Amino acid sequence: IATWDLAASWIDLAGIAASTDGQDGMSLRPWLTGTGATEPRLFYWRSAEHPEDQAVRRVQWKGIYTGKTRSLR
């Protein structure tokens, strides 16, 4: 669950037909209503203060690159 999922969830729960173009969030309605599970997705981020610090996460795997070391957890 990410902050940007909240708007997508509220729009979906309100029954408003909205375009998903340019929207990163996904509705949590299936999870909230118990009618299904949300699809796993890939997260990528980097630090604004240290652009050499990067990470990617998918389900239980996380790859980290700090500009000096690499790690897969």
PDB file of N, CA, C and O in Angstrom:
ATOM      1  N   ILE A   1       0.851  -1.175   0.000  1.00  0.00           N
ATOM      2  CA  ILE A   1       0.000   0.000   0.000  1.00  0.00           C
ATOM      3  C   ILE A   1       0.895   1.237   0.000  1.00  0.00           C
ATOM      4  O   ILE A   1       1.830   1.317   0.774  1.00  0.00           O
ATOM      5  N   ALA A   2       0.577   2.164  -0.878  1.00  0.00           N
ATOM      6  CA  ALA A   2       1.342   3.405  -0.969  1.00  0.00           C
ATOM      7  C   ALA A   2       0.378   4.588  -0.910  1.00  0.00           C
ATOM      8  O   ALA A   2      -0.813   4.446  -1.212  1.00  0.00           O
ATOM      9  N   THR A   3       0.888   5.735  -0.538  1.00  0.00           N
ATOM     10  CA  THR A   3       0.058   6.927  -0.399  1.00  0.00           C
ATOM     11  C   THR A   3      -0.727   7.231  -1.665  1.00  0.00           C
ATOM     12  O   THR A   3      -1.903   7.590  -1.612  1.00  0.00           O
ATOM     13  N   TRP A   4      -0.097   7.058  -2.817  1.00  0.00           N
ATOM     14  CA  TRP A   4      -0.769   7.399  -4.070  1.00  0.00           C
ATOM     15  C   TRP A   4      -1.902   6.427  -4.405  1.00  0.00           C
ATOM     16  O   TRP A   4      -2.672   6.668  -5.314  1.00  0.00           O
ATOM     17  N   ASP A   5      -2.036   5.334  -3.661  1.00  0.00           N
ATOM     18  CA  ASP A   5      -3.152   4.409  -3.866  1.00  0.00           C
ATOM     19  C   ASP A   5      -4.454   4.949  -3.263  1.00  0.00           C
ATOM     20  O   ASP A   5      -5.536   4.497  -3.634  1.00  0.00           O
ATOM     21  N   LEU A   6      -4.357   5.892  -2.332  1.00  0.00           N
ATOM     22  CA  LEU A   6      -5.556   6.388  -1.653  1.00  0.00           C
ATOM     23  C   LEU A   6      -6.517   7.078  -2.612  1.00  0.00           C
ATOM     24  O   LEU A   6      -7.718   6.805  -2.593  1.00  0.00           O
ATOM     25  N   ALA A   7      -6.015   7.967  -3.465  1.00  0.00           N
ATOM     26  CA  ALA A   7      -6.893   8.668  -4.406  1.00  0.00           C
ATOM     27  C   ALA A   7      -7.563   7.680  -5.351  1.00  0.00           C
ATOM     28  O   ALA A   7      -8.773   7.758  -5.593  1.00  0.00           O
ATOM     29  N   ALA A   8      -6.799   6.743  -5.872  1.00  0.00           N
ATOM     30  CA  ALA A   8      -7.373   5.738  -6.779  1.00  0.00           C
ATOM     31  C   ALA A   8      -8.445   4.915  -6.071  1.00  0.00           C
ATOM     32  O   ALA A   8      -9.485   4.594  -6.654  1.00  0.00           O
ATOM     33  N   SER A   9      -8.218   4.605  -4.817  1.00  0.00           N
ATOM     34  CA  SER A   9      -9.188   3.817  -4.046  1.00  0.00           C
ATOM     35  C   SER A   9     -10.463   4.604  -3.785  1.00  0.00           C
ATOM     36  O   SER A   9     -11.573   4.082  -3.933  1.00  0.00           O
ATOM     37  N   TRP A  10     -10.315   5.879  -3.385  1.00  0.00           N
ATOM     38  CA  TRP A  10     -11.503   6.711  -3.126  1.00  0.00           C
ATOM     39  C   TRP A  10     -12.333   6.887  -4.386  1.00  0.00           C
ATOM     40  O   TRP A  10     -13.559   6.820  -4.340  1.00  0.00           O
ATOM     41  N   ILE A  11     -11.676   7.125  -5.513  1.00  0.00           N
ATOM     42  CA  ILE A  11     -12.394   7.291  -6.791  1.00  0.00           C
ATOM     43  C   ILE A  11     -13.143   6.022  -7.132  1.00  0.00           C
ATOM     44  O   ILE A  11     -14.320   6.056  -7.508  1.00  0.00           O
ATOM     45  N   ASP A  12     -12.492   4.875  -6.985  1.00  0.00           N
ATOM     46  CA  ASP A  12     -13.127   3.594  -7.288  1.00  0.00           C
ATOM     47  C   ASP A  12     -14.286   3.309  -6.339  1.00  0.00           C
ATOM     48  O   ASP A  12     -15.371   2.899  -6.761  1.00  0.00           O
ATOM     49  N   LEU A  13     -14.089   3.520  -5.039  1.00  0.00           N
ATOM     50  CA  LEU A  13     -15.146   3.261  -4.061  1.00  0.00           C
ATOM     51  C   LEU A  13     -16.348   4.191  -4.247  1.00  0.00           C
ATOM     52  O   LEU A  13     -17.481   3.809  -3.954  1.00  0.00           O
ATOM     53  N   ALA A  14     -16.108   5.396  -4.757  1.00  0.00           N
ATOM     54  CA  ALA A  14     -17.196   6.343  -5.008  1.00  0.00           C
ATOM     55  C   ALA A  14     -17.950   6.006  -6.291  1.00  0.00           C
ATOM     56  O   ALA A  14     -18.999   6.574  -6.562  1.00  0.00           O
ATOM     57  N   GLY A  15     -17.408   5.084  -7.080  1.00  0.00           N
ATOM     58  CA  GLY A  15     -18.069   4.686  -8.321  1.00  0.00           C
ATOM     59  C   GLY A  15     -17.885   5.682  -9.442  1.00  0.00           C
ATOM     60  O   GLY A  15     -18.664   5.697 -10.392  1.00  0.00           O
ATOM     61  N   ILE A  16     -16.850   6.496  -9.355  1.00  0.00           N
ATOM     62  CA  ILE A  16     -16.583   7.496 -10.382  1.00  0.00           C
ATOM     63  C   ILE A  16     -15.725   6.867 -11.478  1.00  0.00           C
ATOM     64  O   ILE A  16     -14.680   6.275 -11.191  1.00  0.00           O
ATOM     65  N   ALA A  17     -16.163   7.011 -12.710  1.00  0.00           N
ATOM     66  CA  ALA A  17     -15.373   6.530 -13.842  1.00  0.00           C
ATOM     67  C   ALA A  17     -14.270   7.551 -14.106  1.00  0.00           C
ATOM     68  O   ALA A  17     -14.542   8.692 -14.419  1.00  0.00           O
ATOM     69  N   ALA A  18     -13.032   7.132 -13.926  1.00  0.00           N
ATOM     70  CA  ALA A  18     -11.909   8.049 -14.106  1.00  0.00           C
ATOM     71  C   ALA A  18     -10.828   7.388 -14.946  1.00  0.00           C
ATOM     72  O   ALA A  18     -10.640   6.174 -14.892  1.00  0.00           O
ATOM     73  N   SER A  19     -10.141   8.199 -15.701  1.00  0.00           N
ATOM     74  CA  SER A  19      -9.031   7.717 -16.508  1.00  0.00           C
ATOM     75  C   SER A  19      -7.853   7.391 -15.601  1.00  0.00           C
ATOM     76  O   SER A  19      -7.580   8.103 -14.641  1.00  0.00           O
ATOM     77  N   THR A  20      -7.144   6.315 -15.901  1.00  0.00           N
ATOM     78  CA  THR A  20      -5.965   5.955 -15.124  1.00  0.00           C
ATOM     79  C   THR A  20      -4.686   6.420 -15.817  1.00  0.00           C
ATOM     80  O   THR A  20      -3.594   6.129 -15.337  1.00  0.00           O
ATOM     81  N   ASP A  21      -4.815   7.147 -16.924  1.00  0.00           N
ATOM     82  CA  ASP A  21      -3.640   7.667 -17.620  1.00  0.00           C
ATOM     83  C   ASP A  21      -2.887   8.627 -16.718  1.00  0.00           C
ATOM     84  O   ASP A  21      -3.459   9.559 -16.163  1.00  0.00           O
ATOM     85  N   GLY A  22      -1.611   8.417 -16.565  1.00  0.00           N
ATOM     86  CA  GLY A  22      -0.788   9.299 -15.746  1.00  0.00           C
ATOM     87  C   GLY A  22      -0.955   9.101 -14.256  1.00  0.00           C
ATOM     88  O   GLY A  22      -0.423   9.858 -13.461  1.00  0.00           O
ATOM     89  N   GLN A  23      -1.680   8.088 -13.847  1.00  0.00           N
ATOM     90  CA  GLN A  23      -1.913   7.837 -12.425  1.00  0.00           C
ATOM     91  C   GLN A  23      -1.125   6.606 -12.002  1.00  0.00           C
ATOM     92  O   GLN A  23      -1.245   5.545 -12.597  1.00  0.00           O
ATOM     93  N   ASP A  24      -0.311   6.755 -10.967  1.00  0.00           N
ATOM     94  CA  ASP A  24       0.496   5.635 -10.483  1.00  0.00           C
ATOM     95  C   ASP A  24      -0.253   4.752  -9.493  1.00  0.00           C
ATOM     96  O   ASP A  24       0.080   3.593  -9.331  1.00  0.00           O
ATOM     97  N   GLY A  25      -1.247   5.306  -8.832  1.00  0.00           N
ATOM     98  CA  GLY A  25      -1.951   4.556  -7.800  1.00  0.00           C
ATOM     99  C   GLY A  25      -2.856   3.485  -8.374  1.00  0.00           C
ATOM    100  O   GLY A  25      -3.287   3.539  -9.514  1.00  0.00           O
ATOM    101  N   MET A  26      -3.133   2.492  -7.551  1.00  0.00           N
ATOM    102  CA  MET A  26      -4.090   1.450  -7.932  1.00  0.00           C
ATOM    103  C   MET A  26      -5.121   1.319  -6.822  1.00  0.00           C
ATOM    104  O   MET A  26      -4.831   1.563  -5.655  1.00  0.00           O
ATOM    105  N   SER A  27      -6.328   0.982  -7.219  1.00  0.00           N
ATOM    106  CA  SER A  27      -7.407   0.880  -6.248  1.00  0.00           C
ATOM    107  C   SER A  27      -7.190  -0.296  -5.305  1.00  0.00           C
ATOM    108  O   SER A  27      -6.841  -1.395  -5.721  1.00  0.00           O
ATOM    109  N   LEU A  28      -7.447  -0.052  -4.045  1.00  0.00           N
ATOM    110  CA  LEU A  28      -7.362  -1.100  -3.035  1.00  0.00           C
ATOM    111  C   LEU A  28      -8.739  -1.692  -2.734  1.00  0.00           C
ATOM    112  O   LEU A  28      -8.895  -2.442  -1.774  1.00  0.00           O
ATOM    113  N   ARG A  29      -9.708  -1.358  -3.572  1.00  0.00           N
ATOM    114  CA  ARG A  29     -11.081  -1.836  -3.359  1.00  0.00           C
ATOM    115  C   ARG A  29     -11.166  -3.354  -3.190  1.00  0.00           C
ATOM    116  O   ARG A  29     -11.836  -3.821  -2.255  1.00  0.00           O
ATOM    117  N   PRO A  30     -10.534  -4.154  -4.062  1.00  0.00           N
ATOM    118  CA  PRO A  30     -10.640  -5.606  -3.862  1.00  0.00           C
ATOM    119  C   PRO A  30     -10.130  -6.057  -2.497  1.00  0.00           C
ATOM    120  O   PRO A  30     -10.714  -6.927  -1.862  1.00  0.00           O
ATOM    121  N   TRP A  31      -9.060  -5.455  -2.032  1.00  0.00           N
ATOM    122  CA  TRP A  31      -8.492  -5.808  -0.733  1.00  0.00           C
ATOM    123  C   TRP A  31      -9.386  -5.318   0.404  1.00  0.00           C
ATOM    124  O   TRP A  31      -9.617  -6.031   1.380  1.00  0.00           O
ATOM    125  N   LEU A  32      -9.907  -4.086   0.282  1.00  0.00           N
ATOM    126  CA  LEU A  32     -10.754  -3.510   1.330  1.00  0.00           C
ATOM    127  C   LEU A  32     -12.095  -4.223   1.459  1.00  0.00           C
ATOM    128  O   LEU A  32     -12.629  -4.359   2.555  1.00  0.00           O
ATOM    129  N   THR A  33     -12.659  -4.656   0.339  1.00  0.00           N
ATOM    130  CA  THR A  33     -13.973  -5.296   0.357  1.00  0.00           C
ATOM    131  C   THR A  33     -13.900  -6.811   0.483  1.00  0.00           C
ATOM    132  O   THR A  33     -14.929  -7.472   0.616  1.00  0.00           O
ATOM    133  N   GLY A  34     -12.684  -7.356   0.425  1.00  0.00           N
ATOM    134  CA  GLY A  34     -12.516  -8.800   0.544  1.00  0.00           C
ATOM    135  C   GLY A  34     -12.936  -9.559  -0.698  1.00  0.00           C
ATOM    136  O   GLY A  34     -13.185 -10.755  -0.640  1.00  0.00           O
ATOM    137  N   THR A  35     -13.008  -8.883  -1.839  1.00  0.00           N
ATOM    138  CA  THR A  35     -13.432  -9.537  -3.083  1.00  0.00           C
ATOM    139  C   THR A  35     -12.263  -9.996  -3.943  1.00  0.00           C
ATOM    140  O   THR A  35     -12.466 -10.523  -5.016  1.00  0.00           O
ATOM    141  N   GLY A  36     -11.069  -9.798  -3.486  1.00  0.00           N
ATOM    142  CA  GLY A  36      -9.903 -10.214  -4.260  1.00  0.00           C
ATOM    143  C   GLY A  36      -8.635  -9.631  -3.673  1.00  0.00           C
ATOM    144  O   GLY A  36      -8.657  -8.937  -2.665  1.00  0.00           O
ATOM    145  N   ALA A  37      -7.555  -9.900  -4.331  1.00  0.00           N
ATOM    146  CA  ALA A  37      -6.259  -9.398  -3.877  1.00  0.00           C
ATOM    147  C   ALA A  37      -5.724  -8.393  -4.884  1.00  0.00           C
ATOM    148  O   ALA A  37      -6.054  -8.454  -6.065  1.00  0.00           O
ATOM    149  N   THR A  38      -4.916  -7.486  -4.394  1.00  0.00           N
ATOM    150  CA  THR A  38      -4.265  -6.547  -5.297  1.00  0.00           C
ATOM    151  C   THR A  38      -3.098  -7.249  -5.985  1.00  0.00           C
ATOM    152  O   THR A  38      -2.502  -8.170  -5.432  1.00  0.00           O
ATOM    153  N   GLU A  39      -2.790  -6.820  -7.177  1.00  0.00           N
ATOM    154  CA  GLU A  39      -1.687  -7.399  -7.934  1.00  0.00           C
ATOM    155  C   GLU A  39      -0.356  -6.885  -7.383  1.00  0.00           C
ATOM    156  O   GLU A  39      -0.228  -5.710  -7.082  1.00  0.00           O
ATOM    157  N   PRO A  40       0.646  -7.757  -7.271  1.00  0.00           N
ATOM    158  CA  PRO A  40       1.957  -7.265  -6.858  1.00  0.00           C
ATOM    159  C   PRO A  40       2.526  -6.353  -7.939  1.00  0.00           C
ATOM    160  O   PRO A  40       2.224  -6.519  -9.115  1.00  0.00           O
ATOM    161  N   ARG A  41       3.317  -5.383  -7.539  1.00  0.00           N
ATOM    162  CA  ARG A  41       3.889  -4.466  -8.514  1.00  0.00           C
ATOM    163  C   ARG A  41       5.326  -4.140  -8.160  1.00  0.00           C
ATOM    164  O   ARG A  41       5.788  -4.421  -7.064  1.00  0.00           O
ATOM    165  N   LEU A  42       5.978  -3.542  -9.093  1.00  0.00           N
ATOM    166  CA  LEU A  42       7.375  -3.169  -8.946  1.00  0.00           C
ATOM    167  C   LEU A  42       7.484  -1.742  -8.451  1.00  0.00           C
ATOM    168  O   LEU A  42       6.817  -0.852  -8.966  1.00  0.00           O
ATOM    169  N   PHE A  43       8.274  -1.520  -7.417  1.00  0.00           N
ATOM    170  CA  PHE A  43       8.551  -0.173  -6.910  1.00  0.00           C
ATOM    171  C   PHE A  43      10.008   0.148  -7.188  1.00  0.00           C
ATOM    172  O   PHE A  43      10.892  -0.680  -6.970  1.00  0.00           O
ATOM    173  N   TYR A  44      10.247   1.345  -7.662  1.00  0.00           N
ATOM    174  CA  TYR A  44      11.607   1.835  -7.861  1.00  0.00           C
ATOM    175  C   TYR A  44      11.699   3.214  -7.244  1.00  0.00           C
ATOM    176  O   TYR A  44      10.789   4.020  -7.399  1.00  0.00           O
ATOM    177  N   TRP A  45      12.748   3.506  -6.533  1.00  0.00           N
ATOM    178  CA  TRP A  45      12.920   4.842  -5.994  1.00  0.00           C
ATOM    179  C   TRP A  45      14.398   5.155  -5.842  1.00  0.00           C
ATOM    180  O   TRP A  45      15.241   4.270  -5.839  1.00  0.00           O
ATOM    181  N   ARG A  46      14.647   6.452  -5.744  1.00  0.00           N
ATOM    182  CA  ARG A  46      16.002   6.921  -5.478  1.00  0.00           C
ATOM    183  C   ARG A  46      15.917   8.154  -4.594  1.00  0.00           C
ATOM    184  O   ARG A  46      14.896   8.832  -4.549  1.00  0.00           O
ATOM    185  N   SER A  47      17.018   8.452  -3.947  1.00  0.00           N
ATOM    186  CA  SER A  47      17.075   9.569  -3.016  1.00  0.00           C
ATOM    187  C   SER A  47      17.325  10.871  -3.768  1.00  0.00           C
ATOM    188  O   SER A  47      18.201  10.943  -4.621  1.00  0.00           O
ATOM    189  N   ALA A  48      16.575  11.914  -3.441  1.00  0.00           N
ATOM    190  CA  ALA A  48      16.798  13.224  -4.046  1.00  0.00           C
ATOM    191  C   ALA A  48      18.106  13.827  -3.535  1.00  0.00           C
ATOM    192  O   ALA A  48      18.807  14.523  -4.271  1.00  0.00           O
ATOM    193  N   GLU A  49      18.420  13.561  -2.289  1.00  0.00           N
ATOM    194  CA  GLU A  49      19.651  14.086  -1.709  1.00  0.00           C
ATOM    195  C   GLU A  49      20.891  13.333  -2.190  1.00  0.00           C
ATOM    196  O   GLU A  49      21.963  13.905  -2.304  1.00  0.00           O
ATOM    197  N   HIS A  50      20.720  12.049  -2.454  1.00  0.00           N
ATOM    198  CA  HIS A  50      21.831  11.201  -2.902  1.00  0.00           C
ATOM    199  C   HIS A  50      21.360  10.400  -4.116  1.00  0.00           C
ATOM    200  O   HIS A  50      20.964   9.250  -3.984  1.00  0.00           O
ATOM    201  N   PRO A  51      21.391  10.996  -5.321  1.00  0.00           N
ATOM    202  CA  PRO A  51      20.851  10.315  -6.498  1.00  0.00           C
ATOM    203  C   PRO A  51      21.534   8.993  -6.826  1.00  0.00           C
ATOM    204  O   PRO A  51      20.984   8.184  -7.557  1.00  0.00           O
ATOM    205  N   GLU A  52      22.713   8.775  -6.260  1.00  0.00           N
ATOM    206  CA  GLU A  52      23.374   7.485  -6.501  1.00  0.00           C
ATOM    207  C   GLU A  52      22.741   6.363  -5.677  1.00  0.00           C
ATOM    208  O   GLU A  52      22.975   5.189  -5.940  1.00  0.00           O
ATOM    209  N   ASP A  53      21.933   6.706  -4.680  1.00  0.00           N
ATOM    210  CA  ASP A  53      21.234   5.699  -3.871  1.00  0.00           C
ATOM    211  C   ASP A  53      19.925   5.328  -4.549  1.00  0.00           C
ATOM    212  O   ASP A  53      19.064   6.178  -4.761  1.00  0.00           O
ATOM    213  N   GLN A  54      19.785   4.055  -4.895  1.00  0.00           N
ATOM    214  CA  GLN A  54      18.605   3.577  -5.606  1.00  0.00           C
ATOM    215  C   GLN A  54      18.152   2.255  -5.014  1.00  0.00           C
ATOM    216  O   GLN A  54      18.946   1.528  -4.426  1.00  0.00           O
ATOM    217  N   ALA A  55      16.884   1.957  -5.189  1.00  0.00           N
ATOM    218  CA  ALA A  55      16.356   0.673  -4.729  1.00  0.00           C
ATOM    219  C   ALA A  55      15.190   0.264  -5.611  1.00  0.00           C
ATOM    220  O   ALA A  55      14.524   1.098  -6.221  1.00  0.00           O
ATOM    221  N   VAL A  56      14.967  -1.015  -5.696  1.00  0.00           N
ATOM    222  CA  VAL A  56      13.831  -1.565  -6.422  1.00  0.00           C
ATOM    223  C   VAL A  56      13.262  -2.692  -5.565  1.00  0.00           C
ATOM    224  O   VAL A  56      13.995  -3.403  -4.884  1.00  0.00           O
ATOM    225  N   ARG A  57      11.934  -2.806  -5.551  1.00  0.00           N
ATOM    226  CA  ARG A  57      11.295  -3.835  -4.734  1.00  0.00           C
ATOM    227  C   ARG A  57      10.167  -4.495  -5.514  1.00  0.00           C
ATOM    228  O   ARG A  57       9.377  -3.842  -6.176  1.00  0.00           O
ATOM    229  N   ARG A  58      10.108  -5.799  -5.432  1.00  0.00           N
ATOM    230  CA  ARG A  58       9.002  -6.580  -5.995  1.00  0.00           C
ATOM    231  C   ARG A  58       8.701  -7.707  -5.019  1.00  0.00           C
ATOM    232  O   ARG A  58       9.562  -8.541  -4.730  1.00  0.00           O
ATOM    233  N   VAL A  59       7.478  -7.706  -4.516  1.00  0.00           N
ATOM    234  CA  VAL A  59       6.990  -8.668  -3.524  1.00  0.00           C
ATOM    235  C   VAL A  59       7.976  -8.698  -2.352  1.00  0.00           C
ATOM    236  O   VAL A  59       8.154  -7.698  -1.683  1.00  0.00           O
ATOM    237  N   GLN A  60       8.656  -9.826  -2.112  1.00  0.00           N
ATOM    238  CA  GLN A  60       9.541  -9.912  -0.954  1.00  0.00           C
ATOM    239  C   GLN A  60      11.002  -9.598  -1.295  1.00  0.00           C
ATOM    240  O   GLN A  60      11.852  -9.616  -0.425  1.00  0.00           O
ATOM    241  N   TRP A  61      11.319  -9.285  -2.548  1.00  0.00           N
ATOM    242  CA  TRP A  61      12.696  -9.019  -2.952  1.00  0.00           C
ATOM    243  C   TRP A  61      12.960  -7.524  -3.048  1.00  0.00           C
ATOM    244  O   TRP A  61      12.159  -6.770  -3.563  1.00  0.00           O
ATOM    245  N   LYS A  62      14.137  -7.117  -2.556  1.00  0.00           N
ATOM    246  CA  LYS A  62      14.535  -5.715  -2.640  1.00  0.00           C
ATOM    247  C   LYS A  62      15.992  -5.649  -3.077  1.00  0.00           C
ATOM    248  O   LYS A  62      16.857  -6.275  -2.474  1.00  0.00           O
ATOM    249  N   GLY A  63      16.260  -4.883  -4.143  1.00  0.00           N
ATOM    250  CA  GLY A  63      17.627  -4.648  -4.589  1.00  0.00           C
ATOM    251  C   GLY A  63      18.026  -3.232  -4.212  1.00  0.00           C
ATOM    252  O   GLY A  63      17.253  -2.298  -4.400  1.00  0.00           O
ATOM    253  N   ILE A  64      19.215  -3.078  -3.658  1.00  0.00           N
ATOM    254  CA  ILE A  64      19.681  -1.777  -3.195  1.00  0.00           C
ATOM    255  C   ILE A  64      21.025  -1.478  -3.848  1.00  0.00           C
ATOM    256  O   ILE A  64      21.914  -2.329  -3.883  1.00  0.00           O
ATOM    257  N   TYR A  65      21.157  -0.253  -4.340  1.00  0.00           N
ATOM    258  CA  TYR A  65      22.426   0.212  -4.890  1.00  0.00           C
ATOM    259  C   TYR A  65      22.736   1.560  -4.255  1.00  0.00           C
ATOM    260  O   TYR A  65      21.944   2.488  -4.355  1.00  0.00           O
ATOM    261  N   THR A  66      23.856   1.658  -3.570  1.00  0.00           N
ATOM    262  CA  THR A  66      24.201   2.904  -2.880  1.00  0.00           C
ATOM    263  C   THR A  66      25.284   3.692  -3.590  1.00  0.00           C
ATOM    264  O   THR A  66      25.775   4.669  -3.043  1.00  0.00           O
ATOM    265  N   GLY A  67      25.649   3.288  -4.792  1.00  0.00           N
ATOM    266  CA  GLY A  67      26.738   3.944  -5.474  1.00  0.00           C
ATOM    267  C   GLY A  67      28.067   3.339  -5.092  1.00  0.00           C
ATOM    268  O   GLY A  67      29.069   3.499  -5.762  1.00  0.00           O
ATOM    269  N   LYS A  68      28.077   2.593  -3.999  1.00  0.00           N
ATOM    270  CA  LYS A  68      29.298   1.943  -3.526  1.00  0.00           C
ATOM    271  C   LYS A  68      29.092   0.424  -3.420  1.00  0.00           C
ATOM    272  O   LYS A  68      29.983  -0.345  -3.711  1.00  0.00           O
ATOM    273  N   THR A  69      27.914   0.030  -2.971  1.00  0.00           N
ATOM    274  CA  THR A  69      27.651  -1.394  -2.753  1.00  0.00           C
ATOM    275  C   THR A  69      26.337  -1.791  -3.411  1.00  0.00           C
ATOM    276  O   THR A  69      25.457  -0.957  -3.615  1.00  0.00           O
ATOM    277  N   ARG A  70      26.223  -3.053  -3.713  1.00  0.00           N
ATOM    278  CA  ARG A  70      24.977  -3.614  -4.245  1.00  0.00           C
ATOM    279  C   ARG A  70      24.508  -4.691  -3.284  1.00  0.00           C
ATOM    280  O   ARG A  70      25.313  -5.451  -2.750  1.00  0.00           O
ATOM    281  N   SER A  71      23.220  -4.795  -3.116  1.00  0.00           N
ATOM    282  CA  SER A  71      22.678  -5.782  -2.190  1.00  0.00           C
ATOM    283  C   SER A  71      21.340  -6.280  -2.709  1.00  0.00           C
ATOM    284  O   SER A  71      20.560  -5.525  -3.276  1.00  0.00           O
ATOM    285  N   LEU A  72      21.081  -7.547  -2.560  1.00  0.00           N
ATOM    286  CA  LEU A  72      19.787  -8.151  -2.889  1.00  0.00           C
ATOM    287  C   LEU A  72      19.299  -8.851  -1.641  1.00  0.00           C
ATOM    288  O   LEU A  72      19.981  -9.714  -1.106  1.00  0.00           O
ATOM    289  N   ARG A  73      18.138  -8.430  -1.179  1.00  0.00           N
ATOM    290  CA  ARG A  73      17.600  -9.012   0.070  1.00  0.00           C
ATOM    291  C   ARG A  73      16.240  -9.574  -0.157  1.00  0.00           C
ATOM    292  O   ARG A  73      15.471  -9.137  -0.908  1.00  0.00           O
TER     293      ARG A  73
END
